[in-house]
mmCIF file with all atom_site columns, C-alpha atoms in Angstrom:
data_model
loop_
_atom_site.group_PDB
_atom_site.id
_atom_site.type_symbol
_atom_site.label_atom_id
_atom_site.label_alt_id
_atom_site.label_comp_id
_atom_site.label_asym_id
_atom_site.label_entity_id
_atom_site.label_seq_id
_atom_site.pdbx_PDB_ins_code
_atom_site.Cartn_x
_atom_site.Cartn_y
_atom_site.Cartn_z
_atom_site.occupancy
_atom_site.B_iso_or_equiv
_atom_site.pdbx_formal_charge
_atom_site.auth_seq_id
_atom_site.auth_comp_id
_atom_site.auth_asym_id
_atom_site.auth_atom_id
_atom_site.pdbx_PDB_model_num
ATOM 1   C CA . MET A 1 1   ? -19.134 155.940 142.985 1.00 0.00 ? 1   MET A CA 1
ATOM 2   C CA . ASP A 1 2   ? -22.377 157.876 143.342 1.00 0.00 ? 2   ASP A CA 1
ATOM 3   C CA . TYR A 1 3   ? -24.676 156.565 140.612 1.00 0.00 ? 3   TYR A CA 1
ATOM 4   C CA . GLN A 1 4   ? -27.851 158.195 141.966 1.00 0.00 ? 4   GLN A CA 1
ATOM 5   C CA . ASN A 1 5   ? -26.674 161.794 141.507 1.00 0.00 ? 5   ASN A CA 1
ATOM 6   C CA . ARG A 1 6   ? -25.416 161.366 137.923 1.00 0.00 ? 6   ARG A CA 1
ATOM 7   C CA . VAL A 1 7   ? -26.950 163.489 135.184 1.00 0.00 ? 7   VAL A CA 1
ATOM 8   C CA . GLY A 1 8   ? -29.975 161.797 133.670 1.00 0.00 ? 8   GLY A CA 1
ATOM 9   C CA . SER A 1 9   ? -30.309 159.285 136.474 1.00 0.00 ? 9   SER A CA 1
ATOM 10  C CA . LYS A 1 10  ? -33.518 158.491 138.223 1.00 0.00 ? 10  LYS A CA 1
ATOM 11  C CA . PHE A 1 11  ? -33.631 158.505 142.036 1.00 0.00 ? 11  PHE A CA 1
ATOM 12  C CA . GLY A 1 12  ? -33.446 154.906 143.242 1.00 0.00 ? 12  GLY A CA 1
ATOM 13  C CA . GLY A 1 13  ? -32.577 153.563 139.741 1.00 0.00 ? 13  GLY A CA 1
ATOM 14  C CA . GLY A 1 14  ? -28.837 153.198 140.305 1.00 0.00 ? 14  GLY A CA 1
ATOM 15  C CA . GLY A 1 15  ? -27.831 155.637 137.563 1.00 0.00 ? 15  GLY A CA 1
ATOM 16  C CA . VAL A 1 16  ? -27.378 155.293 133.791 1.00 0.00 ? 16  VAL A CA 1
ATOM 17  C CA . ALA A 1 17  ? -25.172 152.355 132.819 1.00 0.00 ? 17  ALA A CA 1
ATOM 18  C CA . GLY A 1 18  ? -22.090 153.198 130.822 1.00 0.00 ? 18  GLY A CA 1
ATOM 19  C CA . ALA A 1 19  ? -20.712 151.383 127.744 1.00 0.00 ? 19  ALA A CA 1
ATOM 20  C CA . ALA A 1 20  ? -18.617 148.982 129.825 1.00 0.00 ? 20  ALA A CA 1
ATOM 21  C CA . GLU A 1 21  ? -21.555 147.996 132.038 1.00 0.00 ? 21  GLU A CA 1
ATOM 22  C CA . THR A 1 22  ? -23.739 147.533 128.944 1.00 0.00 ? 22  THR A CA 1
ATOM 23  C CA . ASN A 1 23  ? -21.189 145.177 127.351 1.00 0.00 ? 23  ASN A CA 1
ATOM 24  C CA . VAL A 1 24  ? -20.865 143.144 130.527 1.00 0.00 ? 24  VAL A CA 1
ATOM 25  C CA . ASP A 1 25  ? -24.638 142.793 130.789 1.00 0.00 ? 25  ASP A CA 1
ATOM 26  C CA . ARG A 1 26  ? -24.894 141.817 127.098 1.00 0.00 ? 26  ARG A CA 1
ATOM 27  C CA . ARG A 1 27  ? -22.227 139.139 127.426 1.00 0.00 ? 27  ARG A CA 1
ATOM 28  C CA . GLU A 1 28  ? -23.904 137.755 130.519 1.00 0.00 ? 28  GLU A CA 1
ATOM 29  C CA . ARG A 1 29  ? -27.255 137.490 128.757 1.00 0.00 ? 29  ARG A CA 1
ATOM 30  C CA . LEU A 1 30  ? -25.627 135.786 125.781 1.00 0.00 ? 30  LEU A CA 1
ATOM 31  C CA . ARG A 1 31  ? -23.846 133.354 128.108 1.00 0.00 ? 31  ARG A CA 1
ATOM 32  C CA . LYS A 1 32  ? -27.079 132.374 129.837 1.00 0.00 ? 32  LYS A CA 1
ATOM 33  C CA . LEU A 1 33  ? -28.845 131.955 126.512 1.00 0.00 ? 33  LEU A CA 1
ATOM 34  C CA . ALA A 1 34  ? -25.996 129.833 125.134 1.00 0.00 ? 34  ALA A CA 1
ATOM 35  C CA . LEU A 1 35  ? -25.983 127.629 128.243 1.00 0.00 ? 35  LEU A CA 1
ATOM 36  C CA . GLU A 1 36  ? -29.629 126.837 127.585 1.00 0.00 ? 36  GLU A CA 1
ATOM 37  C CA . THR A 1 37  ? -29.285 126.110 123.868 1.00 0.00 ? 37  THR A CA 1
ATOM 38  C CA . ILE A 1 38  ? -25.713 124.828 123.272 1.00 0.00 ? 38  ILE A CA 1
ATOM 39  C CA . ASP A 1 39  ? -24.338 121.449 124.334 1.00 0.00 ? 39  ASP A CA 1
ATOM 40  C CA . LEU A 1 40  ? -20.589 121.862 124.857 1.00 0.00 ? 40  LEU A CA 1
ATOM 41  C CA . ALA A 1 41  ? -20.090 118.100 124.609 1.00 0.00 ? 41  ALA A CA 1
ATOM 42  C CA . LYS A 1 42  ? -20.971 118.317 120.923 1.00 0.00 ? 42  LYS A CA 1
ATOM 43  C CA . ASP A 1 43  ? -18.774 121.342 120.144 1.00 0.00 ? 43  ASP A CA 1
ATOM 44  C CA . PRO A 1 44  ? -15.852 120.111 117.965 1.00 0.00 ? 44  PRO A CA 1
ATOM 45  C CA . TYR A 1 45  ? -13.736 123.206 118.670 1.00 0.00 ? 45  TYR A CA 1
ATOM 46  C CA . ILE A 1 46  ? -13.680 123.248 122.471 1.00 0.00 ? 46  ILE A CA 1
ATOM 47  C CA . LEU A 1 47  ? -10.595 121.819 124.224 1.00 0.00 ? 47  LEU A CA 1
ATOM 48  C CA . ARG A 1 48  ? -9.836  121.646 127.930 1.00 0.00 ? 48  ARG A CA 1
ATOM 49  C CA . ASN A 1 49  ? -6.111  121.858 128.625 1.00 0.00 ? 49  ASN A CA 1
ATOM 50  C CA . HIS A 1 50  ? -4.090  120.493 131.556 1.00 0.00 ? 50  HIS A CA 1
ATOM 51  C CA . LEU A 1 51  ? -4.559  123.761 133.490 1.00 0.00 ? 51  LEU A CA 1
ATOM 52  C CA . GLY A 1 52  ? -8.320  123.469 133.470 1.00 0.00 ? 52  GLY A CA 1
ATOM 53  C CA . SER A 1 53  ? -8.789  126.332 131.006 1.00 0.00 ? 53  SER A CA 1
ATOM 54  C CA . LEU A 1 54  ? -10.807 126.105 127.829 1.00 0.00 ? 54  LEU A CA 1
ATOM 55  C CA . GLU A 1 55  ? -9.370  126.687 124.352 1.00 0.00 ? 55  GLU A CA 1
ATOM 56  C CA . CYS A 1 56  ? -11.118 127.412 121.070 1.00 0.00 ? 56  CYS A CA 1
ATOM 57  C CA . ARG A 1 57  ? -9.281  125.368 118.446 1.00 0.00 ? 57  ARG A CA 1
ATOM 58  C CA . LEU A 1 58  ? -10.901 127.345 115.650 1.00 0.00 ? 58  LEU A CA 1
ATOM 59  C CA . CYS A 1 59  ? -9.891  130.828 116.831 1.00 0.00 ? 59  CYS A CA 1
ATOM 60  C CA . LEU A 1 60  ? -6.913  129.783 119.012 1.00 0.00 ? 60  LEU A CA 1
ATOM 61  C CA . THR A 1 61  ? -8.219  131.690 122.026 1.00 0.00 ? 61  THR A CA 1
ATOM 62  C CA . LEU A 1 62  ? -7.973  130.820 125.755 1.00 0.00 ? 62  LEU A CA 1
ATOM 63  C CA . HIS A 1 63  ? -10.899 131.050 128.210 1.00 0.00 ? 63  HIS A CA 1
ATOM 64  C CA . THR A 1 64  ? -11.053 130.627 131.991 1.00 0.00 ? 64  THR A CA 1
ATOM 65  C CA . ASN A 1 65  ? -14.516 129.032 132.209 1.00 0.00 ? 65  ASN A CA 1
ATOM 66  C CA . GLU A 1 66  ? -17.416 127.760 130.157 1.00 0.00 ? 66  GLU A CA 1
ATOM 67  C CA . GLY A 1 67  ? -19.258 131.056 130.360 1.00 0.00 ? 67  GLY A CA 1
ATOM 68  C CA . SER A 1 68  ? -16.348 132.894 128.819 1.00 0.00 ? 68  SER A CA 1
ATOM 69  C CA . TYR A 1 69  ? -16.083 130.315 126.056 1.00 0.00 ? 69  TYR A CA 1
ATOM 70  C CA . LEU A 1 70  ? -19.824 130.470 125.307 1.00 0.00 ? 70  LEU A CA 1
ATOM 71  C CA . ALA A 1 71  ? -19.698 134.254 125.152 1.00 0.00 ? 71  ALA A CA 1
ATOM 72  C CA . HIS A 1 72  ? -16.795 133.912 122.689 1.00 0.00 ? 72  HIS A CA 1
ATOM 73  C CA . THR A 1 73  ? -18.785 131.535 120.461 1.00 0.00 ? 73  THR A CA 1
ATOM 74  C CA . GLN A 1 74  ? -21.471 134.207 120.074 1.00 0.00 ? 74  GLN A CA 1
ATOM 75  C CA . GLY A 1 75  ? -18.949 136.851 119.108 1.00 0.00 ? 75  GLY A CA 1
ATOM 76  C CA . LYS A 1 76  ? -18.048 138.211 115.677 1.00 0.00 ? 76  LYS A CA 1
ATOM 77  C CA . LYS A 1 77  ? -14.608 136.575 115.480 1.00 0.00 ? 77  LYS A CA 1
ATOM 78  C CA . HIS A 1 78  ? -15.878 133.047 116.132 1.00 0.00 ? 78  HIS A CA 1
ATOM 79  C CA . GLN A 1 79  ? -18.836 133.413 113.782 1.00 0.00 ? 79  GLN A CA 1
ATOM 80  C CA . THR A 1 80  ? -16.579 134.745 110.994 1.00 0.00 ? 80  THR A CA 1
ATOM 81  C CA . ASN A 1 81  ? -14.177 131.831 111.408 1.00 0.00 ? 81  ASN A CA 1
ATOM 82  C CA . LEU A 1 82  ? -17.103 129.400 111.347 1.00 0.00 ? 82  LEU A CA 1
ATOM 83  C CA . ALA A 1 83  ? -18.275 130.847 108.024 1.00 0.00 ? 83  ALA A CA 1
ATOM 84  C CA . ARG A 1 84  ? -14.763 130.615 106.561 1.00 0.00 ? 84  ARG A CA 1
ATOM 85  C CA . ARG A 1 85  ? -14.389 127.015 107.713 1.00 0.00 ? 85  ARG A CA 1
ATOM 86  C CA . ALA A 1 86  ? -17.766 126.061 106.244 1.00 0.00 ? 86  ALA A CA 1
ATOM 87  C CA . ALA A 1 87  ? -16.841 127.631 102.889 1.00 0.00 ? 87  ALA A CA 1
ATOM 88  C CA . LYS A 1 88  ? -13.493 125.790 102.854 1.00 0.00 ? 88  LYS A CA 1
ATOM 89  C CA . ASP A 1 89  ? -15.124 122.448 103.701 1.00 0.00 ? 89  ASP A CA 1
ATOM 90  C CA . ASN A 1 90  ? -17.710 122.975 100.968 1.00 0.00 ? 90  ASN A CA 1
ATOM 91  C CA . LYS A 1 91  ? -14.974 123.709 98.402  1.00 0.00 ? 91  LYS A CA 1
ATOM 92  C CA . ASP A 1 92  ? -12.946 120.656 99.454  1.00 0.00 ? 92  ASP A CA 1
ATOM 93  C CA . SER A 1 93  ? -16.001 118.412 99.217  1.00 0.00 ? 93  SER A CA 1
ATOM 94  C CA . GLN A 1 94  ? -16.644 119.604 95.656  1.00 0.00 ? 94  GLN A CA 1
ATOM 95  C CA . LEU A 1 95  ? -13.065 118.792 94.679  1.00 0.00 ? 95  LEU A CA 1
ATOM 96  C CA . MET A 1 96  ? -13.388 115.303 96.151  1.00 0.00 ? 96  MET A CA 1
ATOM 97  C CA . ILE A 1 97  ? -16.456 114.456 94.079  1.00 0.00 ? 97  ILE A CA 1
ATOM 98  C CA . ALA A 1 98  ? -15.471 111.896 91.471  1.00 0.00 ? 98  ALA A CA 1
ATOM 99  C CA . PRO A 1 99  ? -15.974 113.036 87.868  1.00 0.00 ? 99  PRO A CA 1
ATOM 100 C CA . ALA A 1 100 ? -18.688 111.461 85.810  1.00 0.00 ? 100 ALA A CA 1
ATOM 101 C CA . PRO A 1 101 ? -17.568 108.273 84.071  1.00 0.00 ? 101 PRO A CA 1
ATOM 102 C CA . SER A 1 102 ? -16.539 108.715 80.476  1.00 0.00 ? 102 SER A CA 1
ATOM 103 C CA . THR A 1 103 ? -19.126 107.716 77.894  1.00 0.00 ? 103 THR A CA 1
ATOM 104 C CA . VAL A 1 104 ? -16.507 107.152 75.196  1.00 0.00 ? 104 VAL A CA 1
ATOM 105 C CA . ARG A 1 105 ? -16.286 103.467 74.325  1.00 0.00 ? 105 ARG A CA 1
ATOM 106 C CA . HIS A 1 106 ? -12.763 102.186 73.881  1.00 0.00 ? 106 HIS A CA 1
ATOM 107 C CA . LYS A 1 107 ? -12.107 99.792  71.063  1.00 0.00 ? 107 LYS A CA 1
ATOM 108 C CA . VAL A 1 108 ? -11.091 96.303  72.119  1.00 0.00 ? 108 VAL A CA 1
ATOM 109 C CA . PHE A 1 109 ? -9.495  94.079  69.511  1.00 0.00 ? 109 PHE A CA 1
ATOM 110 C CA . LEU A 1 110 ? -7.013  91.245  69.323  1.00 0.00 ? 110 LEU A CA 1
ATOM 111 C CA . LYS A 1 111 ? -3.616  92.411  68.125  1.00 0.00 ? 111 LYS A CA 1
ATOM 112 C CA . ILE A 1 112 ? -1.867  90.139  65.651  1.00 0.00 ? 112 ILE A CA 1
ATOM 113 C CA . GLY A 1 113 ? 1.682   91.476  65.893  1.00 0.00 ? 113 GLY A CA 1
ATOM 114 C CA . ARG A 1 114 ? 3.795   94.106  64.199  1.00 0.00 ? 114 ARG A CA 1
ATOM 115 C CA . PRO A 1 115 ? 3.479   94.843  60.477  1.00 0.00 ? 115 PRO A CA 1
ATOM 116 C CA . GLY A 1 116 ? 6.381   94.731  58.052  1.00 0.00 ? 116 GLY A CA 1
ATOM 117 C CA . TYR A 1 117 ? 7.955   98.048  57.154  1.00 0.00 ? 117 TYR A CA 1
ATOM 118 C CA . ARG A 1 118 ? 10.807  99.678  55.290  1.00 0.00 ? 118 ARG A CA 1
ATOM 119 C CA . VAL A 1 119 ? 12.449  103.031 56.103  1.00 0.00 ? 119 VAL A CA 1
ATOM 120 C CA . THR A 1 120 ? 14.542  104.819 53.469  1.00 0.00 ? 120 THR A CA 1
ATOM 121 C CA . LYS A 1 121 ? 16.545  108.030 53.828  1.00 0.00 ? 121 LYS A CA 1
ATOM 122 C CA . VAL A 1 122 ? 15.827  110.591 51.133  1.00 0.00 ? 122 VAL A CA 1
ATOM 123 C CA . ARG A 1 123 ? 17.743  113.683 50.135  1.00 0.00 ? 123 ARG A CA 1
ATOM 124 C CA . GLU A 1 124 ? 16.617  116.558 47.930  1.00 0.00 ? 124 GLU A CA 1
ATOM 125 C CA . ARG A 1 125 ? 18.309  116.694 44.568  1.00 0.00 ? 125 ARG A CA 1
ATOM 126 C CA . ILE A 1 126 ? 19.802  120.039 43.531  1.00 0.00 ? 126 ILE A CA 1
ATOM 127 C CA . ASP A 1 127 ? 20.400  120.623 39.820  1.00 0.00 ? 127 ASP A CA 1
ATOM 128 C CA . TYR A 1 128 ? 22.900  123.094 38.332  1.00 0.00 ? 128 TYR A CA 1
ATOM 129 C CA . ASP A 1 129 ? 23.347  124.362 34.808  1.00 0.00 ? 129 ASP A CA 1
ATOM 130 C CA . GLN A 1 130 ? 26.581  124.353 32.805  1.00 0.00 ? 130 GLN A CA 1
ATOM 131 C CA . LEU A 1 131 ? 27.636  127.643 34.366  1.00 0.00 ? 131 LEU A CA 1
ATOM 132 C CA . GLY A 1 132 ? 27.194  126.323 37.886  1.00 0.00 ? 132 GLY A CA 1
ATOM 133 C CA . GLN A 1 133 ? 24.003  128.264 38.534  1.00 0.00 ? 133 GLN A CA 1
ATOM 134 C CA . ARG A 1 134 ? 21.515  126.542 40.805  1.00 0.00 ? 134 ARG A CA 1
ATOM 135 C CA . LEU A 1 135 ? 18.324  125.498 39.029  1.00 0.00 ? 135 LEU A CA 1
ATOM 136 C CA . THR A 1 136 ? 16.456  124.094 42.061  1.00 0.00 ? 136 THR A CA 1
ATOM 137 C CA . GLU A 1 137 ? 14.368  126.571 44.036  1.00 0.00 ? 137 GLU A CA 1
ATOM 138 C CA . GLY A 1 138 ? 15.828  127.803 47.313  1.00 0.00 ? 138 GLY A CA 1
ATOM 139 C CA . ASP A 1 139 ? 19.284  128.798 48.392  1.00 0.00 ? 139 ASP A CA 1
ATOM 140 C CA . GLY A 1 140 ? 19.970  126.553 51.389  1.00 0.00 ? 140 GLY A CA 1
ATOM 141 C CA . PRO A 1 141 ? 21.495  123.084 51.666  1.00 0.00 ? 141 PRO A CA 1
ATOM 142 C CA . PRO A 1 142 ? 19.529  120.121 50.275  1.00 0.00 ? 142 PRO A CA 1
ATOM 143 C CA . ARG A 1 143 ? 16.685  118.953 52.451  1.00 0.00 ? 143 ARG A CA 1
ATOM 144 C CA . GLU A 1 144 ? 16.740  115.546 54.124  1.00 0.00 ? 144 GLU A CA 1
ATOM 145 C CA . GLY A 1 145 ? 13.890  113.281 55.087  1.00 0.00 ? 145 GLY A CA 1
ATOM 146 C CA . LEU A 1 146 ? 12.548  109.750 55.410  1.00 0.00 ? 146 LEU A CA 1
ATOM 147 C CA . MET A 1 147 ? 10.260  107.572 53.310  1.00 0.00 ? 147 MET A CA 1
ATOM 148 C CA . VAL A 1 148 ? 8.339   104.908 55.237  1.00 0.00 ? 148 VAL A CA 1
ATOM 149 C CA . GLN A 1 149 ? 6.515   101.948 53.688  1.00 0.00 ? 149 GLN A CA 1
ATOM 150 C CA . VAL A 1 150 ? 4.322   99.792  55.930  1.00 0.00 ? 150 VAL A CA 1
ATOM 151 C CA . HIS A 1 151 ? 2.835   96.508  54.693  1.00 0.00 ? 151 HIS A CA 1
ATOM 152 C CA . LEU A 1 152 ? -0.578  95.680  56.187  1.00 0.00 ? 152 LEU A CA 1
ATOM 153 C CA . PRO A 1 153 ? -1.985  92.600  54.417  1.00 0.00 ? 153 PRO A CA 1
ATOM 154 C CA . GLN A 1 154 ? -4.417  91.730  57.240  1.00 0.00 ? 154 GLN A CA 1
ATOM 155 C CA . ILE A 1 155 ? -5.699  95.207  58.048  1.00 0.00 ? 155 ILE A CA 1
ATOM 156 C CA . LYS A 1 156 ? -9.394  95.435  58.948  1.00 0.00 ? 156 LYS A CA 1
ATOM 157 C CA . GLU A 1 157 ? -11.814 96.307  56.204  1.00 0.00 ? 157 GLU A CA 1
ATOM 158 C CA . GLY A 1 158 ? -12.532 100.023 56.072  1.00 0.00 ? 158 GLY A CA 1
ATOM 159 C CA . ILE A 1 159 ? -9.610  100.953 58.345  1.00 0.00 ? 159 ILE A CA 1
ATOM 160 C CA . ILE A 1 160 ? -7.143  103.589 57.131  1.00 0.00 ? 160 ILE A CA 1
ATOM 161 C CA . PRO A 1 161 ? -3.684  103.662 58.766  1.00 0.00 ? 161 PRO A CA 1
ATOM 162 C CA . ARG A 1 162 ? -2.804  106.737 60.766  1.00 0.00 ? 162 ARG A CA 1
ATOM 163 C CA . ARG A 1 163 ? 0.453   108.378 61.771  1.00 0.00 ? 163 ARG A CA 1
ATOM 164 C CA . ARG A 1 164 ? 1.533   111.136 64.125  1.00 0.00 ? 164 ARG A CA 1
ATOM 165 C CA . PHE A 1 165 ? 4.674   112.636 65.621  1.00 0.00 ? 165 PHE A CA 1
ATOM 166 C CA . MET A 1 166 ? 5.218   112.424 69.379  1.00 0.00 ? 166 MET A CA 1
ATOM 167 C CA . SER A 1 167 ? 7.667   114.320 71.562  1.00 0.00 ? 167 SER A CA 1
ATOM 168 C CA . ALA A 1 168 ? 10.095  112.494 73.847  1.00 0.00 ? 168 ALA A CA 1
ATOM 169 C CA . TRP A 1 169 ? 8.106   113.613 76.904  1.00 0.00 ? 169 TRP A CA 1
ATOM 170 C CA . GLU A 1 170 ? 4.801   112.142 75.665  1.00 0.00 ? 170 GLU A CA 1
ATOM 171 C CA . GLN A 1 171 ? 6.020   108.548 75.441  1.00 0.00 ? 171 GLN A CA 1
ATOM 172 C CA . ARG A 1 172 ? 6.494   106.254 78.469  1.00 0.00 ? 172 ARG A CA 1
ATOM 173 C CA . LYS A 1 173 ? 8.721   103.531 77.022  1.00 0.00 ? 173 LYS A CA 1
ATOM 174 C CA . GLU A 1 174 ? 12.129  105.216 77.224  1.00 0.00 ? 174 GLU A CA 1
ATOM 175 C CA . PRO A 1 175 ? 13.706  107.977 79.342  1.00 0.00 ? 175 PRO A CA 1
ATOM 176 C CA . PRO A 1 176 ? 13.006  111.355 77.693  1.00 0.00 ? 176 PRO A CA 1
ATOM 177 C CA . ASN A 1 177 ? 15.775  112.604 75.440  1.00 0.00 ? 177 ASN A CA 1
ATOM 178 C CA . ARG A 1 178 ? 15.385  116.046 73.903  1.00 0.00 ? 178 ARG A CA 1
ATOM 179 C CA . SER A 1 179 ? 17.535  115.005 70.934  1.00 0.00 ? 179 SER A CA 1
ATOM 180 C CA . TYR A 1 180 ? 14.829  112.661 69.586  1.00 0.00 ? 180 TYR A CA 1
ATOM 181 C CA . GLN A 1 181 ? 11.146  112.518 68.747  1.00 0.00 ? 181 GLN A CA 1
ATOM 182 C CA . TYR A 1 182 ? 8.954   109.583 67.723  1.00 0.00 ? 182 TYR A CA 1
ATOM 183 C CA . LEU A 1 183 ? 6.964   108.692 64.629  1.00 0.00 ? 183 LEU A CA 1
ATOM 184 C CA . ILE A 1 184 ? 3.903   106.571 65.482  1.00 0.00 ? 184 ILE A CA 1
ATOM 185 C CA . VAL A 1 185 ? 2.000   104.433 62.943  1.00 0.00 ? 185 VAL A CA 1
ATOM 186 C CA . ALA A 1 186 ? -1.216  102.621 63.922  1.00 0.00 ? 186 ALA A CA 1
ATOM 187 C CA . ALA A 1 187 ? -3.559  100.308 62.032  1.00 0.00 ? 187 ALA A CA 1
ATOM 188 C CA . GLU A 1 188 ? -5.957  97.711  63.431  1.00 0.00 ? 188 GLU A CA 1
ATOM 189 C CA . PRO A 1 189 ? -5.472  94.882  64.233  1.00 0.00 ? 189 PRO A CA 1
ATOM 190 C CA . TYR A 1 190 ? -1.683  95.337  64.131  1.00 0.00 ? 190 TYR A CA 1
ATOM 191 C CA . GLU A 1 191 ? 0.387   96.565  67.051  1.00 0.00 ? 191 GLU A CA 1
ATOM 192 C CA . THR A 1 192 ? 1.321   100.225 66.969  1.00 0.00 ? 192 THR A CA 1
ATOM 193 C CA . ILE A 1 193 ? 4.888   100.747 65.770  1.00 0.00 ? 193 ILE A CA 1
ATOM 194 C CA . ALA A 1 194 ? 7.178   103.673 66.588  1.00 0.00 ? 194 ALA A CA 1
ATOM 195 C CA . PHE A 1 195 ? 10.355  105.047 65.021  1.00 0.00 ? 195 PHE A CA 1
ATOM 196 C CA . ARG A 1 196 ? 12.833  107.241 66.884  1.00 0.00 ? 196 ARG A CA 1
ATOM 197 C CA . ILE A 1 197 ? 13.903  110.119 64.663  1.00 0.00 ? 197 ILE A CA 1
ATOM 198 C CA . PRO A 1 198 ? 15.936  113.322 65.229  1.00 0.00 ? 198 PRO A CA 1
ATOM 199 C CA . ALA A 1 199 ? 14.102  116.100 67.028  1.00 0.00 ? 199 ALA A CA 1
ATOM 200 C CA . ARG A 1 200 ? 14.067  118.450 64.058  1.00 0.00 ? 200 ARG A CA 1
ATOM 201 C CA . GLU A 1 201 ? 11.213  120.549 62.735  1.00 0.00 ? 201 GLU A CA 1
ATOM 202 C CA . ILE A 1 202 ? 9.161   118.699 60.107  1.00 0.00 ? 202 ILE A CA 1
ATOM 203 C CA . GLU A 1 203 ? 7.608   120.349 57.080  1.00 0.00 ? 203 GLU A CA 1
ATOM 204 C CA . ASP A 1 204 ? 3.824   120.415 56.748  1.00 0.00 ? 204 ASP A CA 1
ATOM 205 C CA . GLU A 1 205 ? 2.538   118.301 53.883  1.00 0.00 ? 205 GLU A CA 1
ATOM 206 C CA . ALA A 1 206 ? -0.289  120.746 53.144  1.00 0.00 ? 206 ALA A CA 1
ATOM 207 C CA . GLU A 1 207 ? 2.133   123.690 52.829  1.00 0.00 ? 207 GLU A CA 1
ATOM 208 C CA . ASP A 1 208 ? 4.715   121.984 50.613  1.00 0.00 ? 208 ASP A CA 1
ATOM 209 C CA . PRO A 1 209 ? 4.267   122.922 46.919  1.00 0.00 ? 209 PRO A CA 1
ATOM 210 C CA . SER A 1 210 ? 7.340   120.928 45.874  1.00 0.00 ? 210 SER A CA 1
ATOM 211 C CA . GLY A 1 211 ? 5.665   117.567 46.535  1.00 0.00 ? 211 GLY A CA 1
ATOM 212 C CA . TRP A 1 212 ? 8.444   116.149 48.711  1.00 0.00 ? 212 TRP A CA 1
ATOM 213 C CA . ASN A 1 213 ? 6.009   115.619 51.586  1.00 0.00 ? 213 ASN A CA 1
ATOM 214 C CA . TRP A 1 214 ? 3.266   113.145 50.720  1.00 0.00 ? 214 TRP A CA 1
ATOM 215 C CA . SER A 1 215 ? 1.286   110.135 51.975  1.00 0.00 ? 215 SER A CA 1
ATOM 216 C CA . HIS A 1 216 ? -0.641  107.387 50.171  1.00 0.00 ? 216 HIS A CA 1
ATOM 217 C CA . TRP A 1 217 ? -2.724  104.383 51.227  1.00 0.00 ? 217 TRP A CA 1
ATOM 218 C CA . ASP A 1 218 ? -3.203  101.688 48.567  1.00 0.00 ? 218 ASP A CA 1
ATOM 219 C CA . PRO A 1 219 ? -6.206  99.516  49.531  1.00 0.00 ? 219 PRO A CA 1
ATOM 220 C CA . ASP A 1 220 ? -5.378  96.973  46.818  1.00 0.00 ? 220 ASP A CA 1
ATOM 221 C CA . THR A 1 221 ? -1.805  96.191  47.819  1.00 0.00 ? 221 THR A CA 1
ATOM 222 C CA . LYS A 1 222 ? -2.468  97.014  51.495  1.00 0.00 ? 222 LYS A CA 1
ATOM 223 C CA . GLN A 1 223 ? 0.578   99.256  51.656  1.00 0.00 ? 223 GLN A CA 1
ATOM 224 C CA . TYR A 1 224 ? 0.757   102.562 53.482  1.00 0.00 ? 224 TYR A CA 1
ATOM 225 C CA . SER A 1 225 ? 3.517   104.848 52.201  1.00 0.00 ? 225 SER A CA 1
ATOM 226 C CA . PHE A 1 226 ? 4.481   108.362 53.197  1.00 0.00 ? 226 PHE A CA 1
ATOM 227 C CA . GLN A 1 227 ? 7.443   110.696 53.036  1.00 0.00 ? 227 GLN A CA 1
ATOM 228 C CA . PHE A 1 228 ? 8.337   113.728 55.138  1.00 0.00 ? 228 PHE A CA 1
ATOM 229 C CA . MET A 1 229 ? 11.197  116.197 55.029  1.00 0.00 ? 229 MET A CA 1
ATOM 230 C CA . PHE A 1 230 ? 13.041  117.964 57.829  1.00 0.00 ? 230 PHE A CA 1
ATOM 231 C CA . ARG A 1 231 ? 13.021  121.745 57.683  1.00 0.00 ? 231 ARG A CA 1
ATOM 232 C CA . ASN A 1 232 ? 16.439  123.367 57.245  1.00 0.00 ? 232 ASN A CA 1
#
């Protein structure tokens, strides 16, 4: 090909290089620069296969010689994958950092056994007049509930017993059964006691004007009593 007689060429200059020649020259300059500054022995992504070719484990590309691989490492694809890998490693390292230790101090005390208790079934009373008209408010069947009395003669001074309802999936003592829920009562230094009750909706004591739902702690007799009703 006559490069000297091309338009814009200078006599004796070999002609104006095209885009392909420019890219080849650029890759060659990058290869020489990389050979001077990069130690392939320390590159974690280079792999020489059984055919003698080089593979980039990051980009999954195949190269015939070291020059081709070094030119690839200076390219856009390899640099983009390096940035993505660095961001992923940084995110993983943040997830692996152990959380700060909790500053909440757990109470440690010697348990003295289970307290005595009594559980009584209660049922709402419905009154009628002589004509058979219902006098009690509401029109549904009578409500049912439980009254629990817990005796705590050796409870710690200043401690008030507490209770809560727990679903079958919160506890770890028995296989979960959706037909039941658990009533938990705790008071130091006694062991926590639990009662398995039907998984029915329970009325809120604060929203019950009838007074069927109540709780009372008597510090003199050391008895904790409460009553709750199931919602119809």
